[in-house]
Amino acid sequence: MRIGMRLLLGYFLIVAIAAWFVLSIFVQEVKPGVRRATEGTLIDTATLLAEVGRDDLLSDNPQEGKLAQAFSRLHLRPFRANIGGIHKVRNEYHVYMTDARGRVVFDSAGRAVGEDYSRWNDVWLTLRGEYGARSTPGNPQDPESTVMYVAAPVVDQGKIIGVLSVGKPNSAMAPVIQRSERRILWAGGALLGLALLIGLAVAWWINRSINTLSRYADSVTTDSPLPLPDPGSSELRKLAQALENMRVRLEGKNYIEHYVHALTHELKSPLAAIRGAAEILTEQPPPQVAARFIDNILVQNARMQSLVEKLLAQARLENRVEIVPVSVSIDELFSRLADARAATLASAHITLSWQKSGCCVEGDADLLEQALGNLLDNAIDFTPQGGTIQLAANQSHRQVEIAVTDTGSGIPDYARPRIFERFYSLPRQNGLKSSGLGLAFVQEVARLHQGSIDLQNRTDGGVIATLTLHRPFT
């Protein structure tokens, strides 16, 4: 199982357990919480009605008193109330009053007048000066039919002369409890859904970052490293930098061994030519023959010196981990390249054209000039007399594409997989052999700039080399 999926499952399991724990507590507390609130309201109501019912009880005719008249009018007058989506259309209170012996003298429902309620908890406890309340099922077959009664003493001159009880069916509270439970469960479901979405987003981000690092590590093993990735977090960025440092260190031994073999191979031909020329010169040939072999020695010496210098430049570049980027004008680069190659272009009868683009990139100006110079030199070497080379730059979003287009012979199919290898080169128009380090240098420059280099054959002949770099932040 992928690490992102494991993190997602672990995160979601923690959220689900926490949500279940919190929701279960909320759901369990809804019903008793609503009933406690209702009981508090019943206490206030019973205390208030006990004051109204005192005069009725003292009058010895409570069934015709003010309390009885009020309930008679209440039953005759329907009402409608919308309490947060719960519709209330009738009075649900059941009120009865007993005398000091616990006998019912008033019943709002008119059913229990004259009955002895002295043994009911609400009446029994209240007559003894305690808090009296009870919950009694209205239908013994239905456990949800219970009615909560709360009693208050009817006091006259400091003496308890009766008890007034107010009852309310628990079923009247059911809509409130059910709505609260539904809302809590919906909120819990929404919380889990949101947690799942967040978890998926985090898992996707972690997998993407790890896949980026994996692709970078795989590219190192194939000897074609990608630009150092930016995973998007300081920890993963440190890991990416550690991978880059490890790549540089691990490549050190193979790097030196490869360069020694390559350098030995590349130096064989000029050394053999120098040795042959030296052997002939020891025989003291005629002056014109000696001058020709001396020139050959100088040419081969210059070739070896150029090769060593390029190898040193390549080695310094490949050992660099990062650069200090600055804003570099592409137009200025093009202008310097055109001026530096003007004589070479003229002698080869090649036309170089470029237009101002106003583009800028983030990078090292010297390295970019060397890289573009290598691309331009390649274009010159492979373009026949009378050909043209074009420099262009186009920007889109956060990138700039710098293109060097020639009208040469193009890249053979067999050479395409190897064009970025060190010391691999193709025959030039002028017949000279290249060091094979130019494109490898360009690739390293692109890597350091977190850009890319791509060479493609044109349909009408020639090659277009595209160096993609980042635009500066504005």
PDB file of N, CA and C in Angstrom, residues 29-79:
ATOM      1  N   GLU A  29     -26.386  13.191  25.125  1.00  0.00           N
ATOM      2  CA  GLU A  29     -26.721  14.315  25.993  1.00  0.00           C
ATOM      3  C   GLU A  29     -27.916  15.119  25.503  1.00  0.00           C
ATOM      4  N   VAL A  30     -28.343  14.886  24.260  1.00  0.00           N
ATOM      5  CA  VAL A  30     -29.450  15.680  23.724  1.00  0.00           C
ATOM      6  C   VAL A  30     -30.725  15.456  24.525  1.00  0.00           C
ATOM      7  N   LYS A  31     -31.117  14.172  24.667  1.00  0.00           N
ATOM      8  CA  LYS A  31     -32.385  13.875  25.335  1.00  0.00           C
ATOM      9  C   LYS A  31     -32.395  14.340  26.792  1.00  0.00           C
ATOM     10  N   PRO A  32     -31.409  13.953  27.633  1.00  0.00           N
ATOM     11  CA  PRO A  32     -31.435  14.456  29.008  1.00  0.00           C
ATOM     12  C   PRO A  32     -31.277  15.971  29.094  1.00  0.00           C
ATOM     13  N   GLY A  33     -30.524  16.551  28.140  1.00  0.00           N
ATOM     14  CA  GLY A  33     -30.363  18.000  28.161  1.00  0.00           C
ATOM     15  C   GLY A  33     -31.675  18.719  27.903  1.00  0.00           C
ATOM     16  N   VAL A  34     -32.428  18.236  26.911  1.00  0.00           N
ATOM     17  CA  VAL A  34     -33.729  18.854  26.615  1.00  0.00           C
ATOM     18  C   VAL A  34     -34.685  18.664  27.794  1.00  0.00           C
ATOM     19  N   ARG A  35     -34.644  17.491  28.409  1.00  0.00           N
ATOM     20  CA  ARG A  35     -35.553  17.231  29.531  1.00  0.00           C
ATOM     21  C   ARG A  35     -35.174  18.073  30.748  1.00  0.00           C
ATOM     22  N   ARG A  36     -33.894  18.272  30.976  1.00  0.00           N
ATOM     23  CA  ARG A  36     -33.496  19.135  32.083  1.00  0.00           C
ATOM     24  C   ARG A  36     -33.962  20.568  31.862  1.00  0.00           C
ATOM     25  N   ALA A  37     -33.821  21.029  30.605  1.00  0.00           N
ATOM     26  CA  ALA A  37     -34.289  22.379  30.294  1.00  0.00           C
ATOM     27  C   ALA A  37     -35.803  22.483  30.467  1.00  0.00           C
ATOM     28  N   THR A  38     -36.509  21.438  30.031  1.00  0.00           N
ATOM     29  CA  THR A  38     -37.972  21.436  30.185  1.00  0.00           C
ATOM     30  C   THR A  38     -38.360  21.408  31.660  1.00  0.00           C
ATOM     31  N   GLU A  39     -37.635  20.617  32.452  1.00  0.00           N
ATOM     32  CA  GLU A  39     -37.939  20.544  33.880  1.00  0.00           C
ATOM     33  C   GLU A  39     -37.749  21.898  34.548  1.00  0.00           C
ATOM     34  N   GLY A  40     -36.706  22.636  34.145  1.00  0.00           N
ATOM     35  CA  GLY A  40     -36.504  23.973  34.694  1.00  0.00           C
ATOM     36  C   GLY A  40     -37.659  24.897  34.362  1.00  0.00           C
ATOM     37  N   THR A  41     -38.181  24.776  33.123  1.00  0.00           N
ATOM     38  CA  THR A  41     -39.335  25.596  32.728  1.00  0.00           C
ATOM     39  C   THR A  41     -40.581  25.208  33.531  1.00  0.00           C
ATOM     40  N   LEU A  42     -40.752  23.897  33.760  1.00  0.00           N
ATOM     41  CA  LEU A  42     -41.907  23.436  34.537  1.00  0.00           C
ATOM     42  C   LEU A  42     -41.848  23.935  35.980  1.00  0.00           C
ATOM     43  N   ILE A  43     -40.661  23.988  36.568  1.00  0.00           N
ATOM     44  CA  ILE A  43     -40.522  24.495  37.935  1.00  0.00           C
ATOM     45  C   ILE A  43     -40.979  25.954  38.015  1.00  0.00           C
ATOM     46  N   ASP A  44     -40.500  26.753  37.034  1.00  0.00           N
ATOM     47  CA  ASP A  44     -40.898  28.167  37.029  1.00  0.00           C
ATOM     48  C   ASP A  44     -42.410  28.308  36.859  1.00  0.00           C
ATOM     49  N   THR A  45     -42.966  27.493  35.941  1.00  0.00           N
ATOM     50  CA  THR A  45     -44.408  27.578  35.691  1.00  0.00           C
ATOM     51  C   THR A  45     -45.204  27.150  36.917  1.00  0.00           C
ATOM     52  N   ALA A  46     -44.793  26.057  37.547  1.00  0.00           N
ATOM     53  CA  ALA A  46     -45.511  25.564  38.725  1.00  0.00           C
ATOM     54  C   ALA A  46     -45.460  26.577  39.865  1.00  0.00           C
ATOM     55  N   THR A  47     -44.308  27.217  40.083  1.00  0.00           N
ATOM     56  CA  THR A  47     -44.182  28.209  41.147  1.00  0.00           C
ATOM     57  C   THR A  47     -45.096  29.401  40.897  1.00  0.00           C
ATOM     58  N   LEU A  48     -45.153  29.838  39.606  1.00  0.00           N
ATOM     59  CA  LEU A  48     -46.012  30.964  39.259  1.00  0.00           C
ATOM     60  C   LEU A  48     -47.493  30.613  39.436  1.00  0.00           C
ATOM     61  N   LEU A  49     -47.894  29.444  38.938  1.00  0.00           N
ATOM     62  CA  LEU A  49     -49.304  29.046  39.029  1.00  0.00           C
ATOM     63  C   LEU A  49     -49.711  28.759  40.474  1.00  0.00           C
ATOM     64  N   ALA A  50     -48.754  28.356  41.322  1.00  0.00           N
ATOM     65  CA  ALA A  50     -49.078  28.120  42.735  1.00  0.00           C
ATOM     66  C   ALA A  50     -49.519  29.412  43.412  1.00  0.00           C
ATOM     67  N   GLU A  51     -48.916  30.532  42.990  1.00  0.00           N
ATOM     68  CA  GLU A  51     -49.330  31.821  43.547  1.00  0.00           C
ATOM     69  C   GLU A  51     -50.738  32.178  43.080  1.00  0.00           C
ATOM     70  N   VAL A  52     -51.037  31.865  41.806  1.00  0.00           N
ATOM     71  CA  VAL A  52     -52.387  32.144  41.290  1.00  0.00           C
ATOM     72  C   VAL A  52     -53.414  31.222  41.946  1.00  0.00           C
ATOM     73  N   GLY A  53     -53.038  29.955  42.156  1.00  0.00           N
ATOM     74  CA  GLY A  53     -53.974  28.988  42.696  1.00  0.00           C
ATOM     75  C   GLY A  53     -54.189  29.093  44.192  1.00  0.00           C
ATOM     76  N   ARG A  54     -53.384  29.873  44.925  1.00  0.00           N
ATOM     77  CA  ARG A  54     -53.548  29.993  46.382  1.00  0.00           C
ATOM     78  C   ARG A  54     -54.922  30.555  46.720  1.00  0.00           C
ATOM     79  N   ASP A  55     -55.299  31.641  46.035  1.00  0.00           N
ATOM     80  CA  ASP A  55     -56.616  32.235  46.323  1.00  0.00           C
ATOM     81  C   ASP A  55     -57.742  31.265  45.989  1.00  0.00           C
ATOM     82  N   ASP A  56     -57.563  30.506  44.892  1.00  0.00           N
ATOM     83  CA  ASP A  56     -58.593  29.526  44.528  1.00  0.00           C
ATOM     84  C   ASP A  56     -58.720  28.455  45.613  1.00  0.00           C
ATOM     85  N   LEU A  57     -57.580  28.019  46.170  1.00  0.00           N
ATOM     86  CA  LEU A  57     -57.614  26.987  47.194  1.00  0.00           C
ATOM     87  C   LEU A  57     -58.228  27.510  48.495  1.00  0.00           C
ATOM     88  N   LEU A  58     -57.943  28.763  48.834  1.00  0.00           N
ATOM     89  CA  LEU A  58     -58.493  29.361  50.050  1.00  0.00           C
ATOM     90  C   LEU A  58     -60.002  29.618  49.930  1.00  0.00           C
ATOM     91  N   SER A  59     -60.461  29.772  48.661  1.00  0.00           N
ATOM     92  CA  SER A  59     -61.880  30.066  48.460  1.00  0.00           C
ATOM     93  C   SER A  59     -62.760  28.841  48.605  1.00  0.00           C
ATOM     94  N   ASP A  60     -62.179  27.676  48.793  1.00  0.00           N
ATOM     95  CA  ASP A  60     -62.887  26.406  48.910  1.00  0.00           C
ATOM     96  C   ASP A  60     -63.685  26.040  47.666  1.00  0.00           C
ATOM     97  N   ASN A  61     -63.431  26.720  46.555  1.00  0.00           N
ATOM     98  CA  ASN A  61     -64.121  26.380  45.309  1.00  0.00           C
ATOM     99  C   ASN A  61     -63.142  26.538  44.138  1.00  0.00           C
ATOM    100  N   PRO A  62     -62.054  25.773  44.181  1.00  0.00           N
ATOM    101  CA  PRO A  62     -61.028  25.949  43.145  1.00  0.00           C
ATOM    102  C   PRO A  62     -61.502  25.590  41.745  1.00  0.00           C
ATOM    103  N   GLN A  63     -62.533  24.778  41.606  1.00  0.00           N
ATOM    104  CA  GLN A  63     -62.998  24.403  40.267  1.00  0.00           C
ATOM    105  C   GLN A  63     -63.677  25.548  39.552  1.00  0.00           C
ATOM    106  N   GLU A  64     -63.992  26.602  40.266  1.00  0.00           N
ATOM    107  CA  GLU A  64     -64.572  27.777  39.646  1.00  0.00           C
ATOM    108  C   GLU A  64     -63.663  28.993  39.799  1.00  0.00           C
ATOM    109  N   GLY A  65     -62.466  28.788  40.236  1.00  0.00           N
ATOM    110  CA  GLY A  65     -61.544  29.884  40.511  1.00  0.00           C
ATOM    111  C   GLY A  65     -60.902  30.440  39.246  1.00  0.00           C
ATOM    112  N   LYS A  66     -59.962  31.343  39.483  1.00  0.00           N
ATOM    113  CA  LYS A  66     -59.281  32.015  38.362  1.00  0.00           C
ATOM    114  C   LYS A  66     -58.484  31.028  37.519  1.00  0.00           C
ATOM    115  N   LEU A  67     -57.844  30.059  38.175  1.00  0.00           N
ATOM    116  CA  LEU A  67     -57.034  29.087  37.432  1.00  0.00           C
ATOM    117  C   LEU A  67     -57.908  28.249  36.504  1.00  0.00           C
ATOM    118  N   ALA A  68     -59.075  27.835  37.022  1.00  0.00           N
ATOM    119  CA  ALA A  68     -59.985  27.036  36.202  1.00  0.00           C
ATOM    120  C   ALA A  68     -60.529  27.850  35.042  1.00  0.00           C
ATOM    121  N   GLN A  69     -60.868  29.113  35.286  1.00  0.00           N
ATOM    122  CA  GLN A  69     -61.385  29.965  34.213  1.00  0.00           C
ATOM    123  C   GLN A  69     -60.321  30.195  33.125  1.00  0.00           C
ATOM    124  N   ALA A  70     -59.090  30.400  33.570  1.00  0.00           N
ATOM    125  CA  ALA A  70     -58.015  30.632  32.596  1.00  0.00           C
ATOM    126  C   ALA A  70     -57.833  29.420  31.692  1.00  0.00           C
ATOM    127  N   PHE A  71     -57.875  28.197  32.276  1.00  0.00           N
ATOM    128  CA  PHE A  71     -57.695  27.002  31.458  1.00  0.00           C
ATOM    129  C   PHE A  71     -58.905  26.756  30.558  1.00  0.00           C
ATOM    130  N   SER A  72     -60.089  27.151  31.009  1.00  0.00           N
ATOM    131  CA  SER A  72     -61.280  26.991  30.161  1.00  0.00           C
ATOM    132  C   SER A  72     -61.148  27.854  28.919  1.00  0.00           C
ATOM    133  N   ARG A  73     -60.729  29.098  29.128  1.00  0.00           N
ATOM    134  CA  ARG A  73     -60.553  29.986  27.954  1.00  0.00           C
ATOM    135  C   ARG A  73     -59.394  29.507  27.067  1.00  0.00           C
ATOM    136  N   LEU A  74     -58.359  28.955  27.703  1.00  0.00           N
ATOM    137  CA  LEU A  74     -57.198  28.465  26.933  1.00  0.00           C
ATOM    138  C   LEU A  74     -57.595  27.325  26.001  1.00  0.00           C
ATOM    139  N   HIS A  75     -58.439  26.430  26.486  1.00  0.00           N
ATOM    140  CA  HIS A  75     -58.854  25.299  25.652  1.00  0.00           C
ATOM    141  C   HIS A  75     -59.736  25.736  24.489  1.00  0.00           C
ATOM    142  N   LEU A  76     -60.421  26.884  24.657  1.00  0.00           N
ATOM    143  CA  LEU A  76     -61.321  27.360  23.600  1.00  0.00           C
ATOM    144  C   LEU A  76     -60.585  28.177  22.534  1.00  0.00           C
ATOM    145  N   ARG A  77     -59.382  28.576  22.849  1.00  0.00           N
ATOM    146  CA  ARG A  77     -58.665  29.452  21.910  1.00  0.00           C
ATOM    147  C   ARG A  77     -57.448  28.719  21.335  1.00  0.00           C
ATOM    148  N   PRO A  78     -57.569  28.240  20.084  1.00  0.00           N
ATOM    149  CA  PRO A  78     -56.403  27.561  19.473  1.00  0.00           C
ATOM    150  C   PRO A  78     -55.310  28.578  19.110  1.00  0.00           C
ATOM    151  N   PHE A  79     -54.100  28.107  18.987  1.00  0.00           N
ATOM    152  CA  PHE A  79     -53.000  29.004  18.582  1.00  0.00           C
ATOM    153  C   PHE A  79     -52.021  28.214  17.710  1.00  0.00           C
TER     154      PHE A  79
END
